[in-house]
Amino acid sequence: YCVEFRTESLSQHCALETRPHARWMQYLREGHTVCVACQPPAMSPATRRCSGDGHGAHGDKILHWEAIGNSHCQGTWKKIRQLDHCSCPLVHSFIFT
């Protein structure tokens, strides 16, 4: 499944990332909608959910996120909705880890 979030805030460290494998962090923006996929490697066998997916969070609950590979690139987002059938666009798509 996938979850759509609206990015509320992010640290300045995201824009400063220049390593080739991590340049995607430069494109994060406040107010953008991002789509995050929950795939089996990150899914708990017991709950069949990914940690941090915002399960049970609706409306104005602010959730925290952190980019893998750069713990200084972090911020907050709000859950918009969960999609049982993923249709994340190629840009602004991420994977829970």
PDB file of N, CA and C in Angstrom:
ATOM      1  N   TYR A   1       0.831  -1.180   0.000  1.00  0.00           N
ATOM      2  CA  TYR A   1       0.000   0.000   0.000  1.00  0.00           C
ATOM      3  C   TYR A   1       0.874   1.241   0.000  1.00  0.00           C
ATOM      4  N   CYS A   2       0.270   2.366  -0.281  1.00  0.00           N
ATOM      5  CA  CYS A   2       0.981   3.639  -0.295  1.00  0.00           C
ATOM      6  C   CYS A   2       0.235   4.645   0.576  1.00  0.00           C
ATOM      7  N   VAL A   3       0.955   5.647   1.018  1.00  0.00           N
ATOM      8  CA  VAL A   3       0.361   6.710   1.819  1.00  0.00           C
ATOM      9  C   VAL A   3       0.786   8.045   1.218  1.00  0.00           C
ATOM     10  N   GLU A   4      -0.184   8.939   1.039  1.00  0.00           N
ATOM     11  CA  GLU A   4       0.119  10.291   0.581  1.00  0.00           C
ATOM     12  C   GLU A   4       0.221  11.215   1.787  1.00  0.00           C
ATOM     13  N   PHE A   5       1.255  12.048   1.795  1.00  0.00           N
ATOM     14  CA  PHE A   5       1.483  13.023   2.855  1.00  0.00           C
ATOM     15  C   PHE A   5       1.687  14.399   2.234  1.00  0.00           C
ATOM     16  N   ARG A   6       1.348  15.442   2.960  1.00  0.00           N
ATOM     17  CA  ARG A   6       1.673  16.807   2.565  1.00  0.00           C
ATOM     18  C   ARG A   6       2.830  17.260   3.448  1.00  0.00           C
ATOM     19  N   THR A   7       3.936  17.645   2.835  1.00  0.00           N
ATOM     20  CA  THR A   7       5.115  18.090   3.573  1.00  0.00           C
ATOM     21  C   THR A   7       4.826  19.434   4.227  1.00  0.00           C
ATOM     22  N   GLU A   8       4.967  19.483   5.537  1.00  0.00           N
ATOM     23  CA  GLU A   8       4.703  20.699   6.297  1.00  0.00           C
ATOM     24  C   GLU A   8       5.976  21.510   6.525  1.00  0.00           C
ATOM     25  N   SER A   9       7.064  20.827   6.872  1.00  0.00           N
ATOM     26  CA  SER A   9       8.333  21.509   7.116  1.00  0.00           C
ATOM     27  C   SER A   9       9.478  20.563   6.790  1.00  0.00           C
ATOM     28  N   LEU A  10      10.649  21.135   6.506  1.00  0.00           N
ATOM     29  CA  LEU A  10      11.851  20.329   6.317  1.00  0.00           C
ATOM     30  C   LEU A  10      13.065  21.165   6.652  1.00  0.00           C
ATOM     31  N   SER A  11      14.125  20.493   7.049  1.00  0.00           N
ATOM     32  CA  SER A  11      15.344  21.184   7.459  1.00  0.00           C
ATOM     33  C   SER A  11      16.108  21.684   6.243  1.00  0.00           C
ATOM     34  N   GLN A  12      16.935  22.694   6.463  1.00  0.00           N
ATOM     35  CA  GLN A  12      17.737  23.259   5.379  1.00  0.00           C
ATOM     36  C   GLN A  12      18.775  22.267   4.864  1.00  0.00           C
ATOM     37  N   HIS A  13      19.082  21.248   5.651  1.00  0.00           N
ATOM     38  CA  HIS A  13      20.088  20.260   5.254  1.00  0.00           C
ATOM     39  C   HIS A  13      19.663  19.460   4.018  1.00  0.00           C
ATOM     40  N   CYS A  14      18.373  19.368   3.760  1.00  0.00           N
ATOM     41  CA  CYS A  14      17.899  18.635   2.580  1.00  0.00           C
ATOM     42  C   CYS A  14      18.375  19.323   1.302  1.00  0.00           C
ATOM     43  N   ALA A  15      18.262  20.649   1.254  1.00  0.00           N
ATOM     44  CA  ALA A  15      18.646  21.422   0.073  1.00  0.00           C
ATOM     45  C   ALA A  15      20.157  21.439  -0.140  1.00  0.00           C
ATOM     46  N   LEU A  16      20.935  21.160   0.902  1.00  0.00           N
ATOM     47  CA  LEU A  16      22.390  21.209   0.813  1.00  0.00           C
ATOM     48  C   LEU A  16      23.004  19.886   0.367  1.00  0.00           C
ATOM     49  N   GLU A  17      22.192  18.851   0.230  1.00  0.00           N
ATOM     50  CA  GLU A  17      22.686  17.516  -0.138  1.00  0.00           C
ATOM     51  C   GLU A  17      23.188  17.517  -1.577  1.00  0.00           C
ATOM     52  N   THR A  18      24.438  17.079  -1.784  1.00  0.00           N
ATOM     53  CA  THR A  18      25.014  17.065  -3.138  1.00  0.00           C
ATOM     54  C   THR A  18      25.508  15.692  -3.578  1.00  0.00           C
ATOM     55  N   ARG A  19      25.488  14.704  -2.703  1.00  0.00           N
ATOM     56  CA  ARG A  19      25.950  13.373  -3.116  1.00  0.00           C
ATOM     57  C   ARG A  19      25.017  12.846  -4.210  1.00  0.00           C
ATOM     58  N   PRO A  20      25.567  12.247  -5.266  1.00  0.00           N
ATOM     59  CA  PRO A  20      24.736  11.825  -6.412  1.00  0.00           C
ATOM     60  C   PRO A  20      23.542  10.952  -6.046  1.00  0.00           C
ATOM     61  N   HIS A  21      23.722   9.997  -5.130  1.00  0.00           N
ATOM     62  CA  HIS A  21      22.625   9.091  -4.771  1.00  0.00           C
ATOM     63  C   HIS A  21      21.585   9.753  -3.881  1.00  0.00           C
ATOM     64  N   ALA A  22      21.863  10.949  -3.385  1.00  0.00           N
ATOM     65  CA  ALA A  22      20.956  11.599  -2.445  1.00  0.00           C
ATOM     66  C   ALA A  22      20.454  12.961  -2.933  1.00  0.00           C
ATOM     67  N   ARG A  23      20.681  13.259  -4.201  1.00  0.00           N
ATOM     68  CA  ARG A  23      20.257  14.562  -4.724  1.00  0.00           C
ATOM     69  C   ARG A  23      18.745  14.753  -4.699  1.00  0.00           C
ATOM     70  N   TRP A  24      17.987  13.657  -4.612  1.00  0.00           N
ATOM     71  CA  TRP A  24      16.531  13.763  -4.570  1.00  0.00           C
ATOM     72  C   TRP A  24      16.076  14.632  -3.405  1.00  0.00           C
ATOM     73  N   MET A  25      16.893  14.711  -2.348  1.00  0.00           N
ATOM     74  CA  MET A  25      16.517  15.507  -1.174  1.00  0.00           C
ATOM     75  C   MET A  25      16.400  16.991  -1.509  1.00  0.00           C
ATOM     76  N   GLN A  26      17.142  17.442  -2.520  1.00  0.00           N
ATOM     77  CA  GLN A  26      17.105  18.846  -2.922  1.00  0.00           C
ATOM     78  C   GLN A  26      15.734  19.252  -3.464  1.00  0.00           C
ATOM     79  N   TYR A  27      14.943  18.291  -3.897  1.00  0.00           N
ATOM     80  CA  TYR A  27      13.666  18.593  -4.545  1.00  0.00           C
ATOM     81  C   TYR A  27      12.481  18.581  -3.584  1.00  0.00           C
ATOM     82  N   LEU A  28      12.728  18.278  -2.322  1.00  0.00           N
ATOM     83  CA  LEU A  28      11.652  18.319  -1.332  1.00  0.00           C
ATOM     84  C   LEU A  28      11.252  19.768  -1.079  1.00  0.00           C
ATOM     85  N   ARG A  29       9.967  20.017  -1.010  1.00  0.00           N
ATOM     86  CA  ARG A  29       9.459  21.368  -0.762  1.00  0.00           C
ATOM     87  C   ARG A  29       8.294  21.328   0.211  1.00  0.00           C
ATOM     88  N   GLU A  30       8.198  22.361   1.031  1.00  0.00           N
ATOM     89  CA  GLU A  30       7.053  22.486   1.923  1.00  0.00           C
ATOM     90  C   GLU A  30       5.789  22.660   1.092  1.00  0.00           C
ATOM     91  N   GLY A  31       4.722  21.992   1.514  1.00  0.00           N
ATOM     92  CA  GLY A  31       3.446  22.091   0.820  1.00  0.00           C
ATOM     93  C   GLY A  31       3.248  21.087  -0.293  1.00  0.00           C
ATOM     94  N   HIS A  32       4.309  20.384  -0.714  1.00  0.00           N
ATOM     95  CA  HIS A  32       4.176  19.378  -1.768  1.00  0.00           C
ATOM     96  C   HIS A  32       3.563  18.097  -1.211  1.00  0.00           C
ATOM     97  N   THR A  33       2.834  17.401  -2.067  1.00  0.00           N
ATOM     98  CA  THR A  33       2.318  16.082  -1.716  1.00  0.00           C
ATOM     99  C   THR A  33       3.337  15.045  -2.152  1.00  0.00           C
ATOM    100  N   VAL A  34       3.655  14.119  -1.246  1.00  0.00           N
ATOM    101  CA  VAL A  34       4.561  13.022  -1.575  1.00  0.00           C
ATOM    102  C   VAL A  34       3.821  11.708  -1.375  1.00  0.00           C
ATOM    103  N   CYS A  35       4.222  10.708  -2.114  1.00  0.00           N
ATOM    104  CA  CYS A  35       3.616   9.384  -2.053  1.00  0.00           C
ATOM    105  C   CYS A  35       4.682   8.415  -1.545  1.00  0.00           C
ATOM    106  N   VAL A  36       4.354   7.659  -0.492  1.00  0.00           N
ATOM    107  CA  VAL A  36       5.319   6.757   0.128  1.00  0.00           C
ATOM    108  C   VAL A  36       4.788   5.328   0.074  1.00  0.00           C
ATOM    109  N   ALA A  37       5.583   4.429  -0.495  1.00  0.00           N
ATOM    110  CA  ALA A  37       5.174   3.031  -0.638  1.00  0.00           C
ATOM    111  C   ALA A  37       5.625   2.214   0.569  1.00  0.00           C
ATOM    112  N   CYS A  38       4.749   1.332   1.032  1.00  0.00           N
ATOM    113  CA  CYS A  38       5.080   0.375   2.084  1.00  0.00           C
ATOM    114  C   CYS A  38       5.247  -0.981   1.407  1.00  0.00           C
ATOM    115  N   GLN A  39       6.480  -1.483   1.367  1.00  0.00           N
ATOM    116  CA  GLN A  39       6.779  -2.739   0.694  1.00  0.00           C
ATOM    117  C   GLN A  39       7.243  -3.773   1.709  1.00  0.00           C
ATOM    118  N   PRO A  40       7.137  -5.070   1.369  1.00  0.00           N
ATOM    119  CA  PRO A  40       7.436  -6.148   2.323  1.00  0.00           C
ATOM    120  C   PRO A  40       8.733  -6.030   3.125  1.00  0.00           C
ATOM    121  N   PRO A  41       9.851  -5.595   2.562  1.00  0.00           N
ATOM    122  CA  PRO A  41      11.051  -5.538   3.419  1.00  0.00           C
ATOM    123  C   PRO A  41      10.900  -4.625   4.637  1.00  0.00           C
ATOM    124  N   ALA A  42      10.094  -3.579   4.539  1.00  0.00           N
ATOM    125  CA  ALA A  42       9.913  -2.638   5.652  1.00  0.00           C
ATOM    126  C   ALA A  42       8.664  -2.949   6.461  1.00  0.00           C
ATOM    127  N   MET A  43       7.863  -3.879   5.988  1.00  0.00           N
ATOM    128  CA  MET A  43       6.580  -4.190   6.617  1.00  0.00           C
ATOM    129  C   MET A  43       6.764  -5.152   7.792  1.00  0.00           C
ATOM    130  N   SER A  44       6.096  -4.852   8.893  1.00  0.00           N
ATOM    131  CA  SER A  44       6.134  -5.746  10.049  1.00  0.00           C
ATOM    132  C   SER A  44       5.318  -6.997   9.729  1.00  0.00           C
ATOM    133  N   PRO A  45       5.891  -8.197   9.934  1.00  0.00           N
ATOM    134  CA  PRO A  45       5.136  -9.427   9.654  1.00  0.00           C
ATOM    135  C   PRO A  45       3.881  -9.538  10.534  1.00  0.00           C
ATOM    136  N   ALA A  46       3.962  -9.029  11.745  1.00  0.00           N
ATOM    137  CA  ALA A  46       2.834  -9.154  12.682  1.00  0.00           C
ATOM    138  C   ALA A  46       1.664  -8.250  12.301  1.00  0.00           C
ATOM    139  N   THR A  47       1.973  -7.006  11.931  1.00  0.00           N
ATOM    140  CA  THR A  47       0.895  -6.041  11.664  1.00  0.00           C
ATOM    141  C   THR A  47       0.630  -5.824  10.174  1.00  0.00           C
ATOM    142  N   ARG A  48       1.577  -6.250   9.319  1.00  0.00           N
ATOM    143  CA  ARG A  48       1.497  -6.012   7.871  1.00  0.00           C
ATOM    144  C   ARG A  48       1.407  -4.514   7.573  1.00  0.00           C
ATOM    145  N   ARG A  49       2.082  -3.703   8.401  1.00  0.00           N
ATOM    146  CA  ARG A  49       2.130  -2.247   8.237  1.00  0.00           C
ATOM    147  C   ARG A  49       3.584  -1.797   8.319  1.00  0.00           C
ATOM    148  N   CYS A  50       3.860  -0.621   7.769  1.00  0.00           N
ATOM    149  CA  CYS A  50       5.185  -0.013   7.887  1.00  0.00           C
ATOM    150  C   CYS A  50       5.189   0.972   9.046  1.00  0.00           C
ATOM    151  N   SER A  51       6.254   0.958   9.804  1.00  0.00           N
ATOM    152  CA  SER A  51       6.403   1.892  10.910  1.00  0.00           C
ATOM    153  C   SER A  51       6.420   3.312  10.354  1.00  0.00           C
ATOM    154  N   GLY A  52       5.682   4.201  10.991  1.00  0.00           N
ATOM    155  CA  GLY A  52       5.667   5.596  10.567  1.00  0.00           C
ATOM    156  C   GLY A  52       4.677   5.918   9.476  1.00  0.00           C
ATOM    157  N   ASP A  53       3.796   4.964   9.139  1.00  0.00           N
ATOM    158  CA  ASP A  53       2.855   5.217   8.040  1.00  0.00           C
ATOM    159  C   ASP A  53       1.677   6.106   8.434  1.00  0.00           C
ATOM    160  N   GLY A  54       1.635   6.496   9.703  1.00  0.00           N
ATOM    161  CA  GLY A  54       0.572   7.385  10.151  1.00  0.00           C
ATOM    162  C   GLY A  54      -0.749   6.688  10.368  1.00  0.00           C
ATOM    163  N   HIS A  55      -0.728   5.364  10.535  1.00  0.00           N
ATOM    164  CA  HIS A  55      -1.960   4.611  10.749  1.00  0.00           C
ATOM    165  C   HIS A  55      -2.719   5.210  11.935  1.00  0.00           C
ATOM    166  N   GLY A  56      -3.952   5.547  11.711  1.00  0.00           N
ATOM    167  CA  GLY A  56      -4.767   6.144  12.764  1.00  0.00           C
ATOM    168  C   GLY A  56      -4.614   7.657  12.857  1.00  0.00           C
ATOM    169  N   ALA A  57      -3.710   8.233  12.084  1.00  0.00           N
ATOM    170  CA  ALA A  57      -3.520   9.691  12.106  1.00  0.00           C
ATOM    171  C   ALA A  57      -4.345  10.319  10.996  1.00  0.00           C
ATOM    172  N   HIS A  58      -5.146  11.280  11.349  1.00  0.00           N
ATOM    173  CA  HIS A  58      -5.965  11.974  10.360  1.00  0.00           C
ATOM    174  C   HIS A  58      -5.973  13.455  10.675  1.00  0.00           C
ATOM    175  N   GLY A  59      -6.336  14.250   9.692  1.00  0.00           N
ATOM    176  CA  GLY A  59      -6.533  15.672   9.922  1.00  0.00           C
ATOM    177  C   GLY A  59      -5.267  16.430  10.222  1.00  0.00           C
ATOM    178  N   ASP A  60      -5.223  17.018  11.410  1.00  0.00           N
ATOM    179  CA  ASP A  60      -4.138  17.939  11.732  1.00  0.00           C
ATOM    180  C   ASP A  60      -2.966  17.317  12.481  1.00  0.00           C
ATOM    181  N   LYS A  61      -2.922  16.008  12.630  1.00  0.00           N
ATOM    182  CA  LYS A  61      -1.815  15.385  13.365  1.00  0.00           C
ATOM    183  C   LYS A  61      -0.526  15.532  12.563  1.00  0.00           C
ATOM    184  N   ILE A  62       0.487  16.101  13.198  1.00  0.00           N
ATOM    185  CA  ILE A  62       1.781  16.304  12.540  1.00  0.00           C
ATOM    186  C   ILE A  62       2.679  15.110  12.851  1.00  0.00           C
ATOM    187  N   LEU A  63       3.223  14.510  11.808  1.00  0.00           N
ATOM    188  CA  LEU A  63       4.094  13.340  11.926  1.00  0.00           C
ATOM    189  C   LEU A  63       5.506  13.732  11.507  1.00  0.00           C
ATOM    190  N   HIS A  64       6.504  13.107  12.099  1.00  0.00           N
ATOM    191  CA  HIS A  64       7.902  13.411  11.798  1.00  0.00           C
ATOM    192  C   HIS A  64       8.484  12.369  10.851  1.00  0.00           C
ATOM    193  N   TRP A  65       9.387  12.814   9.968  1.00  0.00           N
ATOM    194  CA  TRP A  65      10.085  11.916   9.054  1.00  0.00           C
ATOM    195  C   TRP A  65      11.571  12.276   9.044  1.00  0.00           C
ATOM    196  N   GLU A  66      12.388  11.315   8.594  1.00  0.00           N
ATOM    197  CA  GLU A  66      13.830  11.517   8.466  1.00  0.00           C
ATOM    198  C   GLU A  66      14.299  10.768   7.227  1.00  0.00           C
ATOM    199  N   ALA A  67      15.128  11.417   6.421  1.00  0.00           N
ATOM    200  CA  ALA A  67      15.640  10.791   5.195  1.00  0.00           C
ATOM    201  C   ALA A  67      16.712   9.771   5.541  1.00  0.00           C
ATOM    202  N   ILE A  68      16.665   8.649   4.861  1.00  0.00           N
ATOM    203  CA  ILE A  68      17.677   7.623   5.062  1.00  0.00           C
ATOM    204  C   ILE A  68      18.979   8.113   4.422  1.00  0.00           C
ATOM    205  N   GLY A  69      20.087   7.933   5.068  1.00  0.00           N
ATOM    206  CA  GLY A  69      21.366   8.346   4.513  1.00  0.00           C
ATOM    207  C   GLY A  69      21.768   9.769   4.862  1.00  0.00           C
ATOM    208  N   ASN A  70      20.831  10.550   5.430  1.00  0.00           N
ATOM    209  CA  ASN A  70      21.161  11.905   5.866  1.00  0.00           C
ATOM    210  C   ASN A  70      20.206  12.259   7.002  1.00  0.00           C
ATOM    211  N   SER A  71      20.603  11.941   8.215  1.00  0.00           N
ATOM    212  CA  SER A  71      19.720  12.150   9.361  1.00  0.00           C
ATOM    213  C   SER A  71      19.459  13.633   9.628  1.00  0.00           C
ATOM    214  N   HIS A  72      20.227  14.512   8.988  1.00  0.00           N
ATOM    215  CA  HIS A  72      20.003  15.949   9.141  1.00  0.00           C
ATOM    216  C   HIS A  72      18.888  16.447   8.225  1.00  0.00           C
ATOM    217  N   CYS A  73      18.522  15.644   7.222  1.00  0.00           N
ATOM    218  CA  CYS A  73      17.400  15.983   6.343  1.00  0.00           C
ATOM    219  C   CYS A  73      16.160  15.351   6.967  1.00  0.00           C
ATOM    220  N   GLN A  74      15.371  16.187   7.614  1.00  0.00           N
ATOM    221  CA  GLN A  74      14.195  15.701   8.325  1.00  0.00           C
ATOM    222  C   GLN A  74      13.136  16.783   8.324  1.00  0.00           C
ATOM    223  N   GLY A  75      11.942  16.416   8.730  1.00  0.00           N
ATOM    224  CA  GLY A  75      10.873  17.399   8.779  1.00  0.00           C
ATOM    225  C   GLY A  75       9.579  16.802   9.283  1.00  0.00           C
ATOM    226  N   THR A  76       8.493  17.460   8.927  1.00  0.00           N
ATOM    227  CA  THR A  76       7.169  17.008   9.349  1.00  0.00           C
ATOM    228  C   THR A  76       6.249  16.935   8.141  1.00  0.00           C
ATOM    229  N   TRP A  77       5.223  16.104   8.272  1.00  0.00           N
ATOM    230  CA  TRP A  77       4.199  16.003   7.240  1.00  0.00           C
ATOM    231  C   TRP A  77       2.891  15.592   7.862  1.00  0.00           C
ATOM    232  N   LYS A  78       1.815  15.764   7.105  1.00  0.00           N
ATOM    233  CA  LYS A  78       0.484  15.349   7.543  1.00  0.00           C
ATOM    234  C   LYS A  78      -0.053  14.331   6.553  1.00  0.00           C
ATOM    235  N   LYS A  79      -0.656  13.299   7.097  1.00  0.00           N
ATOM    236  CA  LYS A  79      -1.219  12.244   6.255  1.00  0.00           C
ATOM    237  C   LYS A  79      -2.448  12.770   5.522  1.00  0.00           C
ATOM    238  N   ILE A  80      -2.508  12.506   4.226  1.00  0.00           N
ATOM    239  CA  ILE A  80      -3.672  12.868   3.420  1.00  0.00           C
ATOM    240  C   ILE A  80      -4.589  11.664   3.292  1.00  0.00           C
ATOM    241  N   ARG A  81      -4.012  10.546   2.815  1.00  0.00           N
ATOM    242  CA  ARG A  81      -4.816   9.332   2.657  1.00  0.00           C
ATOM    243  C   ARG A  81      -3.917   8.131   2.398  1.00  0.00           C
ATOM    244  N   GLN A  82      -4.485   6.939   2.622  1.00  0.00           N
ATOM    245  CA  GLN A  82      -3.813   5.684   2.306  1.00  0.00           C
ATOM    246  C   GLN A  82      -4.423   5.134   1.033  1.00  0.00           C
ATOM    247  N   LEU A  83      -3.571   4.614   0.164  1.00  0.00           N
ATOM    248  CA  LEU A  83      -4.008   4.014  -1.092  1.00  0.00           C
ATOM    249  C   LEU A  83      -3.712   2.521  -1.054  1.00  0.00           C
ATOM    250  N   ASP A  84      -4.741   1.699  -1.200  1.00  0.00           N
ATOM    251  CA  ASP A  84      -4.516   0.260  -1.192  1.00  0.00           C
ATOM    252  C   ASP A  84      -3.821  -0.210  -2.462  1.00  0.00           C
ATOM    253  N   HIS A  85      -4.070   0.495  -3.554  1.00  0.00           N
ATOM    254  CA  HIS A  85      -3.406   0.184  -4.828  1.00  0.00           C
ATOM    255  C   HIS A  85      -2.503   1.360  -5.162  1.00  0.00           C
ATOM    256  N   CYS A  86      -1.202   1.130  -5.091  1.00  0.00           N
ATOM    257  CA  CYS A  86      -0.236   2.208  -5.296  1.00  0.00           C
ATOM    258  C   CYS A  86      -0.263   2.716  -6.729  1.00  0.00           C
ATOM    259  N   SER A  87      -0.278   4.021  -6.843  1.00  0.00           N
ATOM    260  CA  SER A  87      -0.147   4.665  -8.141  1.00  0.00           C
ATOM    261  C   SER A  87       0.711   5.912  -7.955  1.00  0.00           C
ATOM    262  N   CYS A  88       1.821   5.739  -7.235  1.00  0.00           N
ATOM    263  CA  CYS A  88       2.715   6.865  -6.967  1.00  0.00           C
ATOM    264  C   CYS A  88       3.358   7.332  -8.268  1.00  0.00           C
ATOM    265  N   PRO A  89       3.421   8.652  -8.467  1.00  0.00           N
ATOM    266  CA  PRO A  89       4.126   9.161  -9.652  1.00  0.00           C
ATOM    267  C   PRO A  89       5.625   8.922  -9.508  1.00  0.00           C
ATOM    268  N   LEU A  90       6.353   9.031 -10.611  1.00  0.00           N
ATOM    269  CA  LEU A  90       7.796   8.795 -10.575  1.00  0.00           C
ATOM    270  C   LEU A  90       8.522   9.850  -9.754  1.00  0.00           C
ATOM    271  N   VAL A  91       8.002  11.067  -9.716  1.00  0.00           N
ATOM    272  CA  VAL A  91       8.612  12.116  -8.888  1.00  0.00           C
ATOM    273  C   VAL A  91       7.825  12.214  -7.589  1.00  0.00           C
ATOM    274  N   HIS A  92       8.490  12.635  -6.552  1.00  0.00           N
ATOM    275  CA  HIS A  92       7.897  12.773  -5.219  1.00  0.00           C
ATOM    276  C   HIS A  92       7.337  11.440  -4.692  1.00  0.00           C
ATOM    277  N   SER A  93       8.065  10.361  -4.965  1.00  0.00           N
ATOM    278  CA  SER A  93       7.692   9.039  -4.456  1.00  0.00           C
ATOM    279  C   SER A  93       8.836   8.492  -3.611  1.00  0.00           C
ATOM    280  N   PHE A  94       8.481   7.843  -2.510  1.00  0.00           N
ATOM    281  CA  PHE A  94       9.485   7.344  -1.569  1.00  0.00           C
ATOM    282  C   PHE A  94       9.076   5.971  -1.060  1.00  0.00           C
ATOM    283  N   ILE A  95       9.972   5.315  -0.338  1.00  0.00           N
ATOM    284  CA  ILE A  95       9.710   3.990   0.214  1.00  0.00           C
ATOM    285  C   ILE A  95      10.021   4.017   1.697  1.00  0.00           C
ATOM    286  N   PHE A  96       9.126   3.451   2.529  1.00  0.00           N
ATOM    287  CA  PHE A  96       9.399   3.310   3.953  1.00  0.00           C
ATOM    288  C   PHE A  96      10.557   2.327   4.137  1.00  0.00           C
ATOM    289  N   THR A  97      11.409   2.594   5.134  1.00  0.00           N
ATOM    290  CA  THR A  97      12.496   1.651   5.421  1.00  0.00           C
ATOM    291  C   THR A  97      12.475   1.302   6.901  1.00  0.00           C
TER     292      THR A  97
END
